[in-house]
């Protein structure tokens, strides 16, 4: 700053070499992969971001997971070959005949980075000297983005650290599921199917419970309010629906919770629940909404307060 130096002073900078070398690995790896995608499919790299966590690259075309896997293998084979990564400054007449990649038209002196058989691209960034220094290229994610794809990439030490982190996670999951690491997908699928079967059984039990409880209630055209213990929002909604469809109340409010927080389902065959829920939310510090027949949300009030306010509205006939 102006406080510590003046024009003409000599300053000493310190290069964070570990960080710089990591960026060099990532950048050279990105060039190799982008070059291969352009070579095989003609797609352009139309967006590139090199962050601390990973590289993201945007391409203006679609790739299948199988194609991405083949590209990754080819890129890594070229890493094993330890090819030279060269930089040249071609003369204008030489540049005119080079099929190099570039995001925009360039004028003046152009720096060309070449990986034999892999890439030929105009670039002003830092690179490693040989492909072997990239270490490894690992594609860690791909999503559809605009009219093409966005790919996430890691190279070198970053890829190794990421693999170590994921290996620890796989080991932990393996122990929890009592499954070998290579069989985790099968174990998770088995667990998923078991959970689906349990959910179906729970839903059947809930329906039996709903039916039993509804049969104990008289038909009533007034305002029905019930409190249940530890029910899910889905269970509240289904029970509320059963009650108003069976004419157990003109308006039905079913709540579940404790203390000052209650989930609720509010339903009616004839009245507009959007109006009702809006009023109750205002009076009971609530959040939520829904359709004309059914509204759901959360009240931040005690059971006594909820009951009192609900009965006041019944007496006022404000719906």
Short mmCIF file of N, CA and C in Angstrom, two decimals, residues 187-199:
data_model
loop_
_atom_site.label_atom_id
_atom_site.label_comp_id
_atom_site.label_asym_id
_atom_site.label_seq_id
_atom_site.Cartn_x
_atom_site.Cartn_y
_atom_site.Cartn_z
N UNK A 187 -26.44 -53.54 -1.63
CA UNK A 187 -26.90 -53.46 -0.24
C UNK A 187 -27.87 -52.30 -0.05
N UNK A 188 -27.59 -51.17 -0.68
CA UNK A 188 -28.47 -50.01 -0.57
C UNK A 188 -29.81 -50.30 -1.25
N UNK A 189 -29.78 -50.97 -2.41
CA UNK A 189 -31.02 -51.31 -3.10
C UNK A 189 -31.86 -52.25 -2.25
N UNK A 190 -31.20 -53.21 -1.60
CA UNK A 190 -31.91 -54.14 -0.71
C UNK A 190 -32.55 -53.39 0.45
N UNK A 191 -31.79 -52.46 1.03
CA UNK A 191 -32.31 -51.65 2.13
C UNK A 191 -33.47 -50.78 1.67
N UNK A 192 -33.37 -50.25 0.47
CA UNK A 192 -34.44 -49.43 -0.08
C UNK A 192 -35.72 -50.24 -0.23
N UNK A 193 -35.61 -51.46 -0.76
CA UNK A 193 -36.79 -52.30 -0.94
C UNK A 193 -37.40 -52.69 0.41
N UNK A 194 -36.55 -52.96 1.40
CA UNK A 194 -37.04 -53.29 2.74
C UNK A 194 -37.81 -52.10 3.33
N UNK A 195 -37.28 -50.90 3.13
CA UNK A 195 -37.95 -49.70 3.64
C UNK A 195 -39.28 -49.46 2.95
N UNK A 196 -39.32 -49.73 1.63
CA UNK A 196 -40.59 -49.58 0.91
C UNK A 196 -41.64 -50.54 1.44
N UNK A 197 -41.21 -51.78 1.73
CA UNK A 197 -42.14 -52.77 2.27
C UNK A 197 -42.65 -52.34 3.65
N UNK A 198 -41.74 -51.78 4.46
CA UNK A 198 -42.14 -51.31 5.79
C UNK A 198 -43.09 -50.13 5.68
N UNK A 199 -42.81 -49.22 4.74
CA UNK A 199 -43.69 -48.07 4.56
C UNK A 199 -45.09 -48.50 4.15
#
